[in-house]
Amino acid sequence: MTTKTPRIAHLGIAVRDLDAAVAFYRDVLGMPAGARETVGDQGVEVAFVHAGEPEIELLHPTRPDSPVGRFLDRRGEGLHHVCLEVTDIRAELARLSALGVPLVDREPRIGAGGHLVAFLHPKGARGVLIELEQKRSE
Amino acid sequence: MTTKTPRIAHLGIAVRDLDAAVAFYRDVLGMPAGARETVGDQGVEVAFVHAGEPEIELLHPTRPDSPVGRFLDRRGEGLHHVCLEVTDIRAELARLSALGVPLVDREPRIGAGGHLVAFLHPKGARGVLIELEQKRSE
């Protein structure tokens, strides 16, 4: 985000039934289904559906005490986070930390697709859970 | 959505303080600020910030009993809706209605930017408020 305008990489949506959710976006809205994987560290199974430039990431908990499981208990199914692609995630976290932006992750970790990811805290982002992602290939 | 893969046109975020929210996305996250307008019909003032292909639309109620005002009372600030661009909004509403998808708007109305818009009901979209938009220029 320091060297170019940040772009939305994907939009995360928490769901209780992953197959039914993929079917809705694929069969009702006409979006091609993409990769599906389990991110054990986060206790979540994710499925991507293509929606133009950003993808929609459907998130389903693999255990009730995971972040997405707690989100579903608290708020029900719905929009969960927005993911911004960055070129240097460590530099970006340092820049945001220096600005006083509250971070969930001070160090990046491995997320879906093997990319480096880190979350900003919603309390510092007007109620939105923002994920930063540095593509593995970069 | 019938003739090509639908794309996310923007992501709507409900906020209590529009100036502070624009400042966060512009000054902290580095996204250029765009158009700002009041949509009287919906009781909302909106400001766009550019985030790659889709824009982020910040939404601030102009009266407490508006849809966004009620959303803020119920859930607080945060992700509000996702907007999909379509080429023929009336044909799309007819197609979705025939599939039994619950609609908030059976007929399109004029939204931000003068585009034709209509909302699907979250109860038919796994908890997500989905907006359809047909660009005015089309």
PDB file of C-alpha atoms in Angstrom, chain A residues 7-126:
ATOM      1  CA  ARG A   7      -6.637  -2.946  -4.328  1.00  0.00           C
ATOM      2  CA  ILE A   8      -9.253  -5.237  -2.838  1.00  0.00           C
ATOM      3  CA  ALA A   9      -8.042  -8.817  -3.312  1.00  0.00           C
ATOM      4  CA  HIS A  10     -11.132 -10.536  -1.995  1.00  0.00           C
ATOM      5  CA  LEU A  11     -14.208 -10.131   0.167  1.00  0.00           C
ATOM      6  CA  GLY A  12     -14.710 -12.705   2.939  1.00  0.00           C
ATOM      7  CA  ILE A  13     -18.206 -13.988   3.744  1.00  0.00           C
ATOM      8  CA  ALA A  14     -18.852 -16.236   6.770  1.00  0.00           C
ATOM      9  CA  VAL A  15     -21.280 -19.085   6.068  1.00  0.00           C
ATOM     10  CA  ARG A  16     -22.835 -21.958   8.012  1.00  0.00           C
ATOM     11  CA  ASP A  17     -23.128 -24.342   5.011  1.00  0.00           C
ATOM     12  CA  LEU A  18     -20.243 -24.144   2.544  1.00  0.00           C
ATOM     13  CA  ASP A  19     -21.781 -26.343  -0.180  1.00  0.00           C
ATOM     14  CA  ALA A  20     -25.048 -24.392  -0.116  1.00  0.00           C
ATOM     15  CA  ALA A  21     -23.175 -21.095  -0.232  1.00  0.00           C
ATOM     16  CA  VAL A  22     -20.999 -22.159  -3.186  1.00  0.00           C
ATOM     17  CA  ALA A  23     -24.183 -23.340  -4.950  1.00  0.00           C
ATOM     18  CA  PHE A  24     -25.833 -19.930  -4.409  1.00  0.00           C
ATOM     19  CA  TYR A  25     -22.935 -17.899  -5.819  1.00  0.00           C
ATOM     20  CA  ARG A  26     -22.274 -20.350  -8.668  1.00  0.00           C
ATOM     21  CA  ASP A  27     -25.770 -21.411  -9.727  1.00  0.00           C
ATOM     22  CA  VAL A  28     -27.907 -18.398  -8.763  1.00  0.00           C
ATOM     23  CA  LEU A  29     -25.476 -15.527  -9.311  1.00  0.00           C
ATOM     24  CA  GLY A  30     -23.417 -17.182 -12.068  1.00  0.00           C
ATOM     25  CA  MET A  31     -19.941 -16.861 -10.564  1.00  0.00           C
ATOM     26  CA  PRO A  32     -17.459 -19.635 -11.435  1.00  0.00           C
ATOM     27  CA  ALA A  33     -16.316 -21.628  -8.410  1.00  0.00           C
ATOM     28  CA  GLY A  34     -12.585 -21.681  -7.734  1.00  0.00           C
ATOM     29  CA  ALA A  35     -10.189 -23.216  -5.238  1.00  0.00           C
ATOM     30  CA  ARG A  36     -11.275 -24.785  -1.963  1.00  0.00           C
ATOM     31  CA  GLU A  37      -9.021 -25.540   0.996  1.00  0.00           C
ATOM     32  CA  THR A  38      -8.854 -25.889   4.751  1.00  0.00           C
ATOM     33  CA  VAL A  39      -6.662 -23.474   6.714  1.00  0.00           C
ATOM     34  CA  GLY A  40      -6.074 -25.539   9.843  1.00  0.00           C
ATOM     35  CA  ASP A  41      -4.353 -22.778  11.776  1.00  0.00           C
ATOM     36  CA  GLN A  42      -7.500 -20.651  11.551  1.00  0.00           C
ATOM     37  CA  GLY A  43      -9.994 -23.497  11.944  1.00  0.00           C
ATOM     38  CA  VAL A  44     -11.646 -22.607   8.675  1.00  0.00           C
ATOM     39  CA  GLU A  45     -12.502 -24.191   5.335  1.00  0.00           C
ATOM     40  CA  VAL A  46     -12.600 -21.649   2.512  1.00  0.00           C
ATOM     41  CA  ALA A  47     -14.023 -21.726  -1.005  1.00  0.00           C
ATOM     42  CA  PHE A  48     -13.409 -19.010  -3.584  1.00  0.00           C
ATOM     43  CA  VAL A  49     -15.872 -17.904  -6.240  1.00  0.00           C
ATOM     44  CA  HIS A  50     -14.788 -15.472  -8.948  1.00  0.00           C
ATOM     45  CA  ALA A  51     -16.466 -12.080  -9.015  1.00  0.00           C
ATOM     46  CA  GLY A  52     -14.406 -10.034 -11.434  1.00  0.00           C
ATOM     47  CA  GLU A  53     -11.131  -8.633 -10.132  1.00  0.00           C
ATOM     48  CA  PRO A  54     -11.632  -9.494  -6.452  1.00  0.00           C
ATOM     49  CA  GLU A  55     -12.766 -12.968  -5.483  1.00  0.00           C
ATOM     50  CA  ILE A  56     -15.434 -13.811  -2.955  1.00  0.00           C
ATOM     51  CA  GLU A  57     -14.033 -16.063  -0.227  1.00  0.00           C
ATOM     52  CA  LEU A  58     -16.666 -18.148   1.545  1.00  0.00           C
ATOM     53  CA  LEU A  59     -15.506 -19.101   5.051  1.00  0.00           C
ATOM     54  CA  HIS A  60     -16.813 -22.031   7.066  1.00  0.00           C
ATOM     55  CA  PRO A  61     -15.500 -22.929  10.537  1.00  0.00           C
ATOM     56  CA  THR A  62     -13.917 -26.353  11.058  1.00  0.00           C
ATOM     57  CA  ARG A  63     -14.262 -25.908  14.851  1.00  0.00           C
ATOM     58  CA  PRO A  64     -16.743 -23.789  16.833  1.00  0.00           C
ATOM     59  CA  ASP A  65     -14.083 -21.897  18.841  1.00  0.00           C
ATOM     60  CA  SER A  66     -12.309 -20.593  15.710  1.00  0.00           C
ATOM     61  CA  PRO A  67     -12.537 -16.898  14.779  1.00  0.00           C
ATOM     62  CA  VAL A  68     -15.130 -17.568  12.071  1.00  0.00           C
ATOM     63  CA  GLY A  69     -17.080 -19.910  14.380  1.00  0.00           C
ATOM     64  CA  ARG A  70     -17.290 -17.176  17.008  1.00  0.00           C
ATOM     65  CA  PHE A  71     -18.308 -14.637  14.346  1.00  0.00           C
ATOM     66  CA  LEU A  72     -21.211 -16.870  13.225  1.00  0.00           C
ATOM     67  CA  ASP A  73     -22.368 -17.317  16.819  1.00  0.00           C
ATOM     68  CA  ARG A  74     -22.275 -13.582  17.451  1.00  0.00           C
ATOM     69  CA  ARG A  75     -23.590 -12.109  14.182  1.00  0.00           C
ATOM     70  CA  GLY A  76     -24.824 -14.960  11.995  1.00  0.00           C
ATOM     71  CA  GLU A  77     -23.922 -15.484   8.358  1.00  0.00           C
ATOM     72  CA  GLY A  78     -22.758 -12.467   6.376  1.00  0.00           C
ATOM     73  CA  LEU A  79     -19.943 -10.196   5.271  1.00  0.00           C
ATOM     74  CA  HIS A  80     -16.846 -10.936   7.361  1.00  0.00           C
ATOM     75  CA  HIS A  81     -13.745  -9.102   6.109  1.00  0.00           C
ATOM     76  CA  VAL A  82     -12.193  -7.282   3.185  1.00  0.00           C
ATOM     77  CA  CYS A  83      -8.734  -8.260   1.964  1.00  0.00           C
ATOM     78  CA  LEU A  84      -6.262  -5.747   0.540  1.00  0.00           C
ATOM     79  CA  GLU A  85      -3.278  -6.864  -1.498  1.00  0.00           C
ATOM     80  CA  VAL A  86       0.060  -5.321  -0.539  1.00  0.00           C
ATOM     81  CA  THR A  87       3.535  -5.771  -1.985  1.00  0.00           C
ATOM     82  CA  ASP A  88       5.512  -5.766   1.300  1.00  0.00           C
ATOM     83  CA  ILE A  89       3.371  -6.877   4.224  1.00  0.00           C
ATOM     84  CA  ARG A  90       6.061  -6.415   6.887  1.00  0.00           C
ATOM     85  CA  ALA A  91       6.747  -2.836   5.778  1.00  0.00           C
ATOM     86  CA  GLU A  92       3.020  -2.179   5.720  1.00  0.00           C
ATOM     87  CA  LEU A  93       2.497  -3.547   9.238  1.00  0.00           C
ATOM     88  CA  ALA A  94       5.379  -1.401  10.486  1.00  0.00           C
ATOM     89  CA  ARG A  95       3.909   1.696   8.798  1.00  0.00           C
ATOM     90  CA  LEU A  96       0.428   1.074  10.237  1.00  0.00           C
ATOM     91  CA  SER A  97       1.793   0.312  13.695  1.00  0.00           C
ATOM     92  CA  ALA A  98       3.746   3.584  13.656  1.00  0.00           C
ATOM     93  CA  LEU A  99       0.466   5.363  12.835  1.00  0.00           C
ATOM     94  CA  GLY A 100      -1.102   3.798  15.932  1.00  0.00           C
ATOM     95  CA  VAL A 101      -3.456   1.501  13.968  1.00  0.00           C
ATOM     96  CA  PRO A 102      -4.403  -1.485  16.205  1.00  0.00           C
ATOM     97  CA  LEU A 103      -3.279  -4.800  14.688  1.00  0.00           C
ATOM     98  CA  VAL A 104      -4.552  -8.336  15.291  1.00  0.00           C
ATOM     99  CA  ASP A 105      -1.314  -9.746  13.838  1.00  0.00           C
ATOM    100  CA  ARG A 106       1.944  -7.907  14.385  1.00  0.00           C
ATOM    101  CA  GLU A 107       3.737 -10.522  12.250  1.00  0.00           C
ATOM    102  CA  PRO A 108       2.363 -12.053   9.042  1.00  0.00           C
ATOM    103  CA  ARG A 109       1.323 -15.694   8.965  1.00  0.00           C
ATOM    104  CA  ILE A 110       0.418 -18.179   6.230  1.00  0.00           C
ATOM    105  CA  GLY A 111      -3.183 -17.924   4.999  1.00  0.00           C
ATOM    106  CA  ALA A 112      -5.271 -19.415   2.195  1.00  0.00           C
ATOM    107  CA  GLY A 113      -3.265 -20.064  -0.964  1.00  0.00           C
ATOM    108  CA  GLY A 114      -0.027 -20.020   1.032  1.00  0.00           C
ATOM    109  CA  HIS A 115       0.069 -16.216   0.926  1.00  0.00           C
ATOM    110  CA  LEU A 116       1.378 -14.069   3.791  1.00  0.00           C
ATOM    111  CA  VAL A 117      -1.553 -12.492   5.640  1.00  0.00           C
ATOM    112  CA  ALA A 118      -2.199 -10.273   8.668  1.00  0.00           C
ATOM    113  CA  PHE A 119      -5.356  -8.695  10.072  1.00  0.00           C
ATOM    114  CA  LEU A 120      -5.940  -5.148  11.315  1.00  0.00           C
ATOM    115  CA  HIS A 121      -8.275  -4.834  14.298  1.00  0.00           C
ATOM    116  CA  PRO A 122     -11.815  -3.646  13.446  1.00  0.00           C
ATOM    117  CA  LYS A 123     -11.717  -1.107  16.293  1.00  0.00           C
ATOM    118  CA  GLY A 124      -9.080   0.850  14.362  1.00  0.00           C
ATOM    119  CA  ALA A 125     -10.829   0.499  10.993  1.00  0.00           C
ATOM    120  CA  ARG A 126     -14.331   1.792  11.742  1.00  0.00           C
TER     121      ARG A 126
END
